[in-house]
């Protein structure tokens, strides 16, 4: 938050001003206090990233940092009150996602410990198991690995090959890794620090495979000082070594050879085995049971969505602050070079991303609300709300994590060579966040889940005309307005009729026009897909698979369109809560930019499907150009409203040094001109000699 | 080049086979022998990247590697024969760009030494200066920095602030850094290893500033063992420290305080100062002189274009080889999981990039031809060929460097978590190549140069009906066919007339249809821009600047469209040289994929401008889908034809380990099924119990 001399270079007649104090407080949202605590911690010298550390030192430092978090952060809020938590799922995530500003390795290693290892005991274990196993894990007495992914199976968890076979003679399970591809891989805490793991394996008893279940398994001896010792018998560990980022985490592989696990270490909330080896589960369908177990671990995706947003905000804070100070090439004036943010290209590169990041922020708020309701509000944990939550997370996590990479890269390029220096942090953050797009659910796979859900909802509307779809929760909670419409095709015809007649750019600014265009796209894509895929139900498996495969790209496009709409609706709804009128005016322009930028990206679709005439389509781009000019003077305020202190951004070029350098250089030339000592340019001399 | 069991999964009726032996030899091109030597070196244990080295060790290792190159590589080919070179500009670059496979730090540090520091002495110095200064620089006795960029000025070199003021009393120049923004920055060899630098500064004599000139300046003492000692008096150095990549290079800053430079250390080919301080130059116009000096350093851009192509080939070799072995999720068959490359999404992500990389390869061949002609062929160095060369480099370098980042990232994501491991190299290469998009000319700035050139050519056609434009050289050299047409608007009307009537997908396959669509787009964009900007010539500077700025994004789009066309024409022309018929057939499909993929990306433009009907536009995507299916069985052959040995790719996952793991897992399950010991799935049990 630097003073920028060049803030309002263009003034519109009705020139509103953002109330940044108001907006930055407002954006902190429902768990403002927890976010503030986390932000203070995230700039604590003890916790911030030191990019110079080698991998080994970085790993030890992050482990030590986690111990600080146990006592000073709010990392245990999500856990049961009786065990020292606060039963506050949303608050736990809100604080956690801010930690990315300190060091993504710290954030993700915390995520491994509390968001995965502890959360698995919490959500998949019985109360007895929680009482027995959770406390030590929560307090980091037992650092733990979350042993789900295998070398051979990441996205397809149902097909993992590790087996846990019940031995009725000894009354325990025998854990085995049958071949190399079945080694657990990429597990934080597995290479060095973990002394236990939650291991996912095919539960086999009495000759029947009951599918993937989780087992609590000690994996290493514990030294007298509490650190991890050698692996326990039957357990092998390998180090994943250097990675593209997140090198503060000791990712590694684990394999099991006839490792015996006591019967009561099967985390038994959704399935248990008795003395005789008889299996029982509260959920009869093996498929639904599997998805319920996995679904209870959705918090990883929710928190990545938030953390990706924080990283994007840091990137834009750096690039726009620098872009408001840096000058290059003379343009309008002979002596003054042009401020980068005044270039159309610079605006085009950064401001639509700023709009996207705002949209992502408001959508994440809704996601966190829903997450909190399911896990911490009485009576809200139903199969339907869980499914809504999982779908929303599966739509937003890919969107925000890809956006973070794109934003960090665009910011880095917009800062030129300075953006490549580690001290300005853009490159380091990008390296660390790279893996966010494929872990906790590969983005492409997640979007296919969303696409399939859209198809299911579409099919349902024929059975149930009141079909409420994914926004169910929000509809129930906020009866005032529908966050977005489900794939019902009501509005399509009216758009078809009126689309070609509407031509003025001003109509594109209208909320209802944007909503119609964005909604119609999702509806139509889903409708077409459903029609194209209908024959699959009557085909043999191989043909059906081929048909489905031939529409995979469209399925993903539909899911992306849905995520766009979701964010647009969340943004639009959030505008209602902005009490400051000027601020709301500017944010409405930002929302318009998000809407039109989204429509512009898919302009060919609107044209091909007759939703827009060529003339109207051209006005989309020109209206965006107008919006960019209108928003340009507010860019710094919009960034400052993210409320990220220098201690969180920690980019040298965003601290005002560039402004100082520019001032010094311009003062030098001014003085030289005034003194009459300035050398005359050869060109000018030749001109005057003619 | 791994054996892939799953190569041709789909067979078309007329099923051609690529002759990979032929094609890989053919792709080595004009300087095949030099490329082979460089490729052998690039997998030499002494030269390859060790990702575990800390910055300091990496820097020392790379310096030592450069000494190996002096004797064992062909790094001196471009220099004068009388000094031990071969006057072989093209051959020098060809070998150099392959070195990126060893370690981009090695490549770029070589580029600093021979491509910039030595090249500046070579191209900007007189023969006397070459004789006096070049030998030690060539042999690395003097490691040197290329001190052009300043903290305050990167893209706008003309505005650098370092001054070299002639002192007639002592007969030498006085070098000064007037303020902080004038410090030289980001210079390889400046932090540690350089003992001299070519310093760019405003040459001032007799009160006149003659613009930017280059000076040879010793900067550090030389220790007895030849290493760099402390800075010489008046010179300050700072270390840029850790960067996002290329940490094997000691980038740093330099400042000068009253540093005296002998008069004959002004590199004087394009300007000199006599005893009296009188300035003379063979080029009268200061503007043209400046661009000529800078233009003689174009080889950096040319070689980055080639190196970016090599990196992209490595990325695709890794991702497609892995994608042909890796399986995930069952689809068509109950027991066999689906090979990744059989998924439409995977094809959509990787195969159009493969087509782009082929197009980039052939375009680079043309660029290198032109470069070689200008700098090593008798009579080819004219202002026109130079301008053509600079424009072509300015179009291709942004295209290929952005493509490399996108390709490396797509490949990394397509390999999932494995792609994030340093041992598979994708992340390291991406980190190193990141800066390629903003150094040696910021990509966005370069594309604006191209756009301006297109506008100039457009204006020229009204004066000169034979206007030959950028392809001049190629036209002269290869009278058989025009590589591409300049912005002459001849074909537009016929497309306008016929566009809406053409509907079948098969026509999109026709070369002439693709050419018309791609050419028309460049022509029309340039024409519209020229019309929009015409009023600027009669406006005051500030208004003209504002008008120009409001079309900056379109200017860049036009330059990108031009680069697309350039590559398409180079690809099409290259097909004529493919003697093997089957190979040519498959490569023609690849060319079609490149053309249609380019058209698809800009589909909205074609629709808005009435060049395509909505129906025809939809067939673009469906025809691409067909091409993807047709090309899928050839993907491995197309990759293998890049001829990159395992020792160049050096990605564990591309060596066949995944195939071994898959084979082992499938054998395990096969055996289990055959034995009758396989546990029955709960789901199957329940079904049979019903």
Coordinates of N, CA and C in Angstrom, one line a residue, chain A residues 51-52 151-156 159 161 178-181 186 204 207-210 240 242-245 279 284 286 289 326-329 331-334 337 342-345 348-349 402 405 409 412-413 416-418 420-422 427 430-431 434-435 437-438 442 444-445 528 541-542 545 549-553 556 603-604 607-609 614 617-618 661 664-665 668-669 679-683 685-686, chain B residues 51-52 151-156 159 161 178-181 186 204 207-210 240 242-245 279 284 286 289 326-329 331-334 337 342-345 348-349 402 405 409 412-413 416-418 420-422 427 430-431 434-435 437-438 442 444-445 528 541-542 545 549-553 556 603-604 607-609 614 617-618 661 664-665 668-669 679-683 685-686:
Chain A
X51 N 13.9 -17.6 0.7 CA 14.1 -18.3 -0.6 C 15.6 -18.9 -0.7
X52 N 16.5 -18.5 0.2 CA 17.8 -19.0 0.0 C 18.1 -20.3 0.6
X151 N 1.8 -44.3 -6.7 CA 2.5 -44.0 -8.0 C 1.5 -44.2 -9.2
X152 N 0.8 -45.3 -9.1 CA -0.1 -45.7 -10.2 C -1.5 -45.1 -10.2
X153 N -1.9 -44.6 -9.1 CA -3.3 -44.0 -9.1 C -3.3 -42.7 -8.3
X154 N -3.6 -41.7 -9.0 CA -3.8 -40.4 -8.3 C -5.3 -40.0 -8.3
X155 N -5.7 -39.6 -9.5 CA -7.1 -39.2 -9.7 C -8.1 -40.3 -9.4
X156 N -7.7 -41.5 -9.8 CA -8.7 -42.6 -9.6 C -8.4 -43.4 -8.3
X159 N -9.2 -47.1 -7.5 CA -8.4 -48.2 -8.0 C -7.1 -48.4 -7.3
X161 N -4.1 -49.8 -5.1 CA -3.8 -51.3 -5.1 C -3.3 -51.8 -3.8
X178 N 1.4 -54.5 -3.3 CA 1.6 -55.7 -4.1 C 2.6 -55.5 -5.2
X179 N 2.8 -54.3 -5.7 CA 3.8 -54.0 -6.8 C 4.2 -52.6 -6.7
X180 N 5.2 -52.2 -7.6 CA 5.8 -50.9 -7.5 C 4.8 -49.8 -7.7
X181 N 3.8 -49.9 -8.6 CA 2.9 -48.9 -8.9 C 2.0 -48.6 -7.7
X186 N 4.2 -39.1 -3.2 CA 4.0 -37.6 -3.1 C 3.4 -37.2 -1.7
X204 N -10.1 -56.0 2.6 CA -10.6 -57.3 2.1 C -10.8 -58.2 3.4
X207 N -12.8 -62.9 1.8 CA -12.8 -63.0 0.4 C -13.5 -61.9 -0.4
X208 N -13.9 -60.9 0.4 CA -14.7 -59.8 -0.3 C -13.9 -58.5 -0.2
X209 N -13.8 -57.8 -1.3 CA -13.2 -56.5 -1.2 C -14.3 -55.4 -1.0
X210 N -14.2 -54.8 0.1 CA -15.2 -53.8 0.5 C -14.8 -52.4 0.0
X240 N 11.0 -38.2 -2.2 CA 10.7 -37.7 -3.6 C 11.8 -36.7 -4.1
X242 N 13.9 -33.3 -4.8 CA 13.6 -31.9 -5.2 C 12.4 -31.8 -6.1
X243 N 11.6 -30.8 -5.9 CA 10.4 -30.6 -6.7 C 10.4 -29.2 -7.3
X244 N 9.4 -29.0 -8.1 CA 9.4 -27.6 -8.8 C 9.1 -26.5 -7.8
X245 N 8.6 -26.9 -6.6 CA 8.3 -25.9 -5.6 C 7.9 -26.6 -4.3
X279 N -18.0 -57.6 7.9 CA -18.0 -56.2 7.6 C -19.4 -55.6 7.7
X284 N -25.0 -48.5 2.8 CA -25.1 -49.8 2.1 C -24.4 -49.9 0.8
X286 N -21.7 -49.5 -1.8 CA -20.3 -49.3 -1.8 C -19.8 -48.0 -2.5
X289 N -20.8 -45.0 -0.3 CA -19.9 -45.0 0.9 C -18.5 -44.4 0.5
X326 N 6.3 2.7 -12.4 CA 7.2 2.5 -13.5 C 6.8 3.3 -14.7
X327 N 7.9 3.9 -15.4 CA 7.6 4.6 -16.6 C 8.5 4.0 -17.7
X328 N 8.1 4.0 -18.9 CA 8.9 3.5 -20.0 C 8.4 4.1 -21.3
X329 N 9.2 4.6 -22.1 CA 8.9 5.3 -23.4 C 8.1 6.6 -23.2
X331 N 5.5 9.2 -24.5 CA 4.3 9.1 -25.4 C 3.7 10.5 -25.5
X332 N 2.8 10.8 -24.6 CA 2.1 12.1 -24.7 C 2.9 13.3 -24.5
X333 N 4.0 13.1 -23.7 CA 4.8 14.3 -23.4 C 6.2 14.1 -23.8
X334 N 6.9 15.2 -24.0 CA 8.3 15.0 -24.5 C 9.2 14.5 -23.4
X337 N 8.1 10.2 -19.3 CA 7.8 8.9 -19.9 C 6.4 8.4 -19.4
X342 N -0.8 3.2 -17.8 CA -1.6 4.0 -18.8 C -1.5 3.4 -20.2
X343 N -0.8 2.3 -20.3 CA -0.8 1.6 -21.6 C -2.0 0.7 -21.7
X344 N -2.6 0.7 -22.9 CA -3.8 -0.1 -23.1 C -3.4 -1.6 -22.8
X345 N -2.3 -2.0 -23.4 CA -1.9 -3.4 -23.2 C -1.7 -3.8 -21.7
X348 N -5.1 -4.1 -20.3 CA -5.7 -5.4 -20.9 C -5.2 -6.6 -20.2
X349 N -3.9 -6.6 -19.8 CA -3.3 -7.7 -19.2 C -3.7 -7.8 -17.7
X402 N -5.8 -22.4 -11.4 CA -5.2 -22.0 -12.8 C -5.1 -20.5 -12.9
X405 N -1.9 -19.2 -11.2 CA -0.7 -19.4 -12.0 C -0.7 -18.4 -13.1
X409 N 2.1 -15.3 -13.4 CA 2.9 -15.2 -14.6 C 2.7 -13.9 -15.3
X412 N 4.4 -11.3 -13.2 CA 5.9 -11.4 -13.4 C 6.3 -10.8 -14.7
X413 N 5.6 -11.1 -15.8 CA 6.0 -10.5 -17.1 C 5.7 -9.0 -17.1
X416 N 8.6 -7.2 -15.9 CA 9.8 -7.4 -16.7 C 10.9 -8.2 -15.9
X417 N 12.1 -7.8 -16.1 CA 13.2 -8.5 -15.4 C 13.1 -8.4 -13.9
X418 N 12.5 -7.3 -13.3 CA 12.4 -7.2 -11.9 C 11.4 -8.3 -11.4
X420 N 11.4 -11.3 -12.3 CA 12.1 -12.6 -12.3 C 13.0 -12.7 -11.0
X421 N 13.2 -11.6 -10.3 CA 14.1 -11.6 -9.2 C 13.3 -12.3 -8.0
X422 N 14.0 -13.2 -7.3 CA 13.4 -13.9 -6.2 C 12.9 -12.9 -5.1
X427 N 8.0 -15.2 -8.8 CA 8.5 -16.5 -9.3 C 8.4 -17.6 -8.3
X430 N 4.8 -18.7 -7.8 CA 4.4 -19.5 -8.9 C 4.9 -20.9 -8.9
X431 N 6.2 -21.0 -8.5 CA 6.8 -22.3 -8.4 C 6.0 -23.2 -7.4
X434 N 2.3 -24.1 -8.5 CA 2.2 -24.9 -9.7 C 1.4 -26.2 -9.4
X435 N 1.8 -26.9 -8.3 CA 1.2 -28.2 -8.1 C -0.3 -28.1 -7.6
X437 N -2.6 -27.0 -9.1 CA -3.6 -27.3 -10.2 C -3.8 -28.8 -10.5
X438 N -2.9 -29.6 -9.9 CA -3.1 -31.1 -10.1 C -3.2 -31.9 -8.8
X442 N -6.9 -33.5 -9.6 CA -6.5 -32.8 -10.8 C -7.6 -31.9 -11.4
X444 N -8.5 -31.0 -14.3 CA -9.2 -31.5 -15.4 C -10.2 -32.6 -15.0
X445 N -9.8 -33.4 -14.1 CA -10.7 -34.4 -13.6 C -11.8 -33.8 -12.8
X528 N -27.2 -29.6 -25.1 CA -26.6 -30.3 -26.3 C -25.8 -31.5 -25.9
X541 N -20.5 -51.2 -23.3 CA -19.6 -50.3 -22.5 C -18.5 -49.7 -23.4
X542 N -17.9 -50.4 -24.3 CA -16.8 -49.8 -25.0 C -17.3 -48.7 -26.0
X545 N -18.2 -45.7 -23.8 CA -17.0 -45.0 -23.4 C -16.4 -44.1 -24.5
X549 N -16.1 -40.2 -24.5 CA -14.7 -39.6 -24.7 C -14.7 -38.6 -25.8
X550 N -15.6 -38.8 -26.8 CA -15.6 -37.9 -28.0 C -16.3 -36.5 -27.6
X551 N -16.8 -36.5 -26.4 CA -17.4 -35.2 -25.9 C -16.8 -34.7 -24.6
X552 N -15.6 -35.2 -24.3 CA -15.0 -34.9 -23.1 C -14.6 -33.4 -23.0
X553 N -14.1 -32.9 -24.1 CA -13.7 -31.5 -24.1 C -14.9 -30.6 -23.9
X556 N -16.0 -30.5 -20.3 CA -15.1 -29.6 -19.5 C -15.4 -28.2 -19.7
X603 N -16.8 -15.6 -27.3 CA -17.6 -14.9 -28.3 C -17.9 -15.7 -29.4
X604 N -17.0 -16.6 -29.9 CA -17.3 -17.5 -31.0 C -18.5 -18.3 -30.7
X607 N -21.7 -16.4 -31.1 CA -21.9 -16.1 -32.6 C -22.4 -17.3 -33.3
X608 N -21.7 -18.4 -33.0 CA -22.1 -19.7 -33.7 C -23.5 -20.1 -33.3
X609 N -23.9 -19.9 -32.1 CA -25.2 -20.3 -31.6 C -26.3 -19.2 -31.8
X614 N -23.1 -10.2 -35.2 CA -21.7 -9.8 -35.4 C -21.5 -8.4 -34.9
X617 N -21.5 -8.4 -31.2 CA -20.3 -9.0 -30.6 C -19.1 -8.0 -30.6
X618 N -19.1 -7.2 -31.7 CA -18.0 -6.3 -31.7 C -18.0 -5.2 -30.6
X661 N 13.0 6.0 -7.4 CA 14.0 6.1 -8.5 C 13.5 7.0 -9.6
X664 N 13.9 10.6 -8.6 CA 15.3 11.0 -8.6 C 15.7 11.3 -10.1
X665 N 15.3 10.4 -11.0 CA 15.8 10.6 -12.3 C 15.1 11.8 -13.0
X668 N 16.7 14.9 -11.7 CA 18.0 15.1 -12.3 C 17.9 15.8 -13.7
X669 N 16.9 15.3 -14.5 CA 16.8 15.9 -15.8 C 16.2 17.3 -15.8
X679 N 23.2 18.5 -22.7 CA 23.7 18.3 -24.0 C 22.5 18.4 -25.0
X680 N 22.7 18.9 -26.1 CA 21.6 19.0 -27.1 C 21.7 17.7 -27.9
X681 N 20.5 17.1 -28.3 CA 20.5 15.9 -29.0 C 20.9 16.1 -30.4
X682 N 21.7 15.2 -31.0 CA 22.2 15.3 -32.4 C 21.1 15.6 -33.3
X683 N 20.0 14.9 -33.1 CA 18.8 15.0 -34.0 C 18.3 16.5 -34.0
X685 N 19.9 19.1 -33.1 CA 20.9 20.0 -33.6 C 20.8 20.0 -35.1
X686 N 20.7 18.8 -35.7 CA 20.6 18.7 -37.2 C 19.4 19.4 -37.7
Chain B
X51 N 20.3 -30.2 -10.7 CA 19.3 -29.3 -10.0 C 19.6 -29.2 -8.5
X52 N 20.4 -30.0 -7.9 CA 20.6 -29.9 -6.5 C 21.6 -28.8 -6.1
X151 N 18.4 -0.3 -14.6 CA 17.3 -0.5 -13.8 C 16.1 0.3 -14.4
X152 N 16.3 1.5 -14.8 CA 15.3 2.3 -15.3 C 14.8 2.1 -16.7
X153 N 15.7 1.5 -17.5 CA 15.3 1.3 -19.0 C 15.8 -0.1 -19.5
X154 N 14.8 -0.8 -19.8 CA 15.0 -2.1 -20.4 C 14.6 -2.1 -21.9
X155 N 13.3 -2.0 -22.1 CA 12.9 -2.0 -23.5 C 13.3 -0.8 -24.3
X156 N 13.3 0.3 -23.6 CA 13.6 1.6 -24.2 C 15.1 1.9 -24.1
X159 N 16.7 5.4 -24.3 CA 16.6 6.4 -23.2 C 17.5 6.0 -22.0
X161 N 20.5 6.1 -19.4 CA 20.9 7.4 -18.8 C 22.4 7.4 -18.5
X178 N 24.4 8.6 -13.5 CA 24.0 9.8 -12.8 C 23.0 9.6 -11.7
X179 N 22.3 8.5 -11.7 CA 21.3 8.3 -10.6 C 21.1 6.8 -10.5
X180 N 20.3 6.4 -9.5 CA 20.1 5.0 -9.2 C 19.5 4.2 -10.4
X181 N 18.5 4.8 -11.0 CA 17.8 4.1 -12.1 C 18.8 3.9 -13.3
X186 N 20.8 -6.6 -14.3 CA 20.5 -8.0 -14.9 C 21.6 -8.5 -15.8
X204 N 28.5 11.8 -25.5 CA 28.3 13.3 -25.5 C 29.7 13.9 -25.8
X207 N 29.2 19.1 -26.3 CA 27.8 19.6 -25.9 C 26.7 18.9 -26.6
X208 N 27.1 17.9 -27.5 CA 26.0 17.3 -28.3 C 25.9 15.8 -27.9
X209 N 24.7 15.3 -27.7 CA 24.5 13.9 -27.4 C 24.2 13.2 -28.7
X210 N 25.2 12.3 -29.0 CA 25.0 11.6 -30.3 C 24.3 10.2 -30.1
X240 N 22.6 -9.5 -8.2 CA 21.1 -9.6 -8.3 C 20.6 -10.7 -7.4
X242 N 19.3 -14.3 -6.0 CA 18.5 -15.5 -6.5 C 17.4 -15.0 -7.4
X243 N 17.2 -15.8 -8.5 CA 16.2 -15.5 -9.5 C 15.2 -16.6 -9.6
X244 N 14.2 -16.4 -10.5 CA 13.3 -17.5 -10.7 C 13.8 -18.7 -11.4
X245 N 15.0 -18.5 -12.0 CA 15.6 -19.6 -12.8 C 17.0 -19.1 -13.2
X279 N 32.7 14.3 -33.8 CA 32.0 13.0 -34.0 C 31.8 12.8 -35.5
X284 N 24.3 8.8 -41.3 CA 24.0 10.2 -40.9 C 22.8 10.3 -39.9
X286 N 20.7 9.8 -36.9 CA 20.9 9.2 -35.6 C 20.0 8.1 -35.3
X289 N 21.1 5.0 -37.3 CA 22.4 4.6 -36.7 C 22.1 3.7 -35.5
X326 N 1.1 -44.4 -19.5 CA 0.3 -44.2 -18.3 C -1.1 -44.6 -18.5
X327 N -1.8 -45.2 -17.6 CA -3.2 -45.5 -17.7 C -3.9 -45.0 -16.4
X328 N -5.1 -44.6 -16.6 CA -5.9 -44.1 -15.5 C -7.4 -44.2 -15.8
X329 N -8.1 -44.8 -14.9 CA -9.6 -45.0 -15.1 C -9.9 -46.1 -16.1
X331 N -12.3 -47.6 -18.9 CA -13.2 -47.0 -19.9 C -13.9 -48.1 -20.7
X332 N -13.2 -48.3 -21.8 CA -13.8 -49.3 -22.8 C -13.8 -50.7 -22.3
X333 N -12.8 -51.0 -21.4 CA -12.6 -52.4 -21.0 C -12.7 -52.5 -19.5
X334 N -13.2 -53.6 -19.0 CA -13.3 -53.8 -17.5 C -12.0 -53.8 -16.8
X337 N -7.2 -50.3 -17.8 CA -7.4 -48.9 -17.7 C -7.0 -48.2 -19.0
X342 N -5.2 -41.7 -25.1 CA -6.5 -42.0 -25.8 C -7.7 -41.1 -25.3
X343 N -7.4 -40.3 -24.3 CA -8.5 -39.4 -23.8 C -8.5 -38.2 -24.8
X344 N -9.7 -37.8 -25.1 CA -9.8 -36.6 -26.0 C -9.2 -35.4 -25.4
X345 N -9.4 -35.2 -24.1 CA -8.8 -34.0 -23.4 C -7.3 -34.0 -23.6
X348 N -6.4 -33.1 -27.0 CA -6.6 -31.7 -27.2 C -5.6 -30.8 -26.5
X349 N -5.0 -31.3 -25.4 CA -4.0 -30.5 -24.7 C -2.7 -30.6 -25.4
X402 N 6.9 -17.8 -25.6 CA 5.6 -18.0 -24.9 C 5.1 -19.4 -25.1
X405 N 6.9 -21.8 -22.7 CA 6.3 -21.8 -21.3 C 5.0 -22.6 -21.3
X409 N 4.4 -26.1 -19.3 CA 3.4 -26.2 -18.2 C 2.3 -27.2 -18.6
X412 N 3.8 -30.5 -18.0 CA 3.9 -30.8 -16.5 C 2.6 -31.2 -16.0
X413 N 1.5 -30.5 -16.3 CA 0.2 -30.8 -15.8 C -0.3 -32.2 -16.4
X416 N 0.9 -34.9 -14.3 CA 0.4 -34.9 -12.9 C 1.5 -34.6 -11.9
X417 N 1.4 -35.3 -10.8 CA 2.5 -35.1 -9.7 C 3.9 -35.4 -10.2
X418 N 4.0 -36.4 -11.1 CA 5.3 -36.8 -11.6 C 5.9 -35.6 -12.4
X420 N 5.8 -32.6 -11.6 CA 6.3 -31.6 -10.6 C 7.6 -32.0 -10.0
X421 N 8.1 -33.3 -10.2 CA 9.3 -33.7 -9.7 C 10.5 -33.2 -10.5
X422 N 11.5 -32.7 -9.8 CA 12.7 -32.1 -10.5 C 13.3 -33.1 -11.4
X427 N 9.7 -28.8 -14.7 CA 9.6 -27.6 -13.8 C 10.9 -26.8 -13.9
X430 N 11.1 -24.9 -17.2 CA 10.1 -23.8 -17.2 C 10.6 -22.6 -16.4
X431 N 11.2 -23.0 -15.2 CA 11.8 -21.9 -14.4 C 12.9 -21.1 -15.1
X434 N 11.5 -19.0 -18.2 CA 10.5 -18.0 -17.9 C 11.0 -16.6 -18.4
X435 N 12.3 -16.3 -18.1 CA 12.8 -15.0 -18.5 C 12.9 -14.8 -20.0
X437 N 10.8 -14.8 -22.1 CA 9.7 -14.0 -22.7 C 9.9 -12.5 -22.5
X438 N 10.8 -12.1 -21.6 CA 10.9 -10.6 -21.4 C 12.3 -10.1 -21.7
X442 N 11.4 -7.5 -24.7 CA 10.1 -7.9 -24.1 C 9.2 -8.3 -25.2
X444 N 6.0 -8.4 -25.6 CA 5.0 -7.4 -26.0 C 5.5 -6.3 -26.8
X445 N 6.7 -5.8 -26.4 CA 7.3 -4.7 -27.1 C 7.7 -5.1 -28.5
X528 N -7.6 -2.2 -41.3 CA -8.5 -1.5 -40.3 C -7.7 -0.6 -39.4
X541 N 1.0 15.8 -30.5 CA 1.7 14.6 -30.0 C 0.8 13.8 -29.0
X542 N 0.3 14.6 -28.1 CA -0.4 13.9 -27.0 C -1.7 13.2 -27.5
X545 N -0.6 10.2 -29.5 CA -0.2 9.1 -28.6 C -1.4 8.4 -28.0
X549 N -2.4 4.6 -28.5 CA -2.5 3.7 -27.3 C -3.9 3.0 -27.3
X550 N -4.9 3.6 -27.8 CA -6.2 3.0 -27.8 C -6.3 1.9 -28.8
X551 N -5.3 1.7 -29.7 CA -5.3 0.6 -30.6 C -4.1 -0.4 -30.4
X552 N -3.5 -0.2 -29.2 CA -2.3 -1.0 -29.0 C -2.6 -2.5 -29.0
X553 N -3.7 -2.9 -28.4 CA -4.0 -4.3 -28.3 C -4.3 -4.9 -29.7
X556 N -1.0 -5.5 -31.5 CA -0.3 -6.7 -31.1 C -1.0 -7.9 -31.7
X603 N -11.7 -17.7 -34.0 CA -13.0 -18.0 -34.7 C -14.0 -16.8 -34.6
X604 N -14.0 -16.1 -33.4 CA -14.9 -15.0 -33.3 C -14.5 -13.9 -34.3
X607 N -16.0 -14.8 -37.6 CA -17.5 -14.7 -37.6 C -17.9 -13.2 -37.6
X608 N -17.2 -12.4 -36.8 CA -17.6 -11.0 -36.7 C -17.4 -10.3 -38.1
X609 N -16.3 -10.7 -38.7 CA -16.0 -10.0 -40.0 C -16.6 -10.7 -41.2
X614 N -21.8 -19.3 -39.4 CA -21.8 -20.0 -38.1 C -21.7 -21.5 -38.4
X617 N -18.2 -22.3 -39.2 CA -17.3 -22.2 -38.0 C -17.4 -23.4 -37.1
X618 N -18.6 -23.9 -37.0 CA -18.7 -25.1 -36.2 C -17.9 -26.3 -36.7
X661 N 6.0 -50.4 -14.9 CA 5.1 -50.5 -13.7 C 3.8 -50.9 -14.1
X664 N 3.9 -54.6 -14.8 CA 4.0 -55.4 -13.6 C 2.6 -55.4 -12.9
X665 N 1.9 -54.3 -12.8 CA 0.6 -54.3 -12.2 C -0.4 -55.1 -12.9
X668 N 0.2 -58.8 -12.4 CA -0.3 -59.2 -11.1 C -1.8 -59.5 -11.0
X669 N -2.5 -58.6 -11.6 CA -4.0 -58.8 -11.6 C -4.4 -60.0 -12.5
X679 N -10.1 -61.4 -4.6 CA -11.3 -61.1 -3.8 C -12.4 -60.6 -4.6
X680 N -13.6 -61.0 -4.3 CA -14.8 -60.5 -5.1 C -15.2 -59.1 -4.6
X681 N -15.5 -58.2 -5.5 CA -15.9 -56.9 -5.1 C -17.3 -56.9 -4.4
X682 N -17.4 -56.1 -3.4 CA -18.6 -56.1 -2.6 C -19.8 -55.8 -3.5
X683 N -19.6 -54.9 -4.5 CA -20.7 -54.5 -5.4 C -21.2 -55.8 -6.2
X685 N -20.7 -58.9 -5.5 CA -21.3 -59.8 -4.6 C -22.8 -59.5 -4.3
X686 N -23.0 -58.2 -4.0 CA -24.4 -57.8 -3.8 C -25.3 -58.1 -5.0

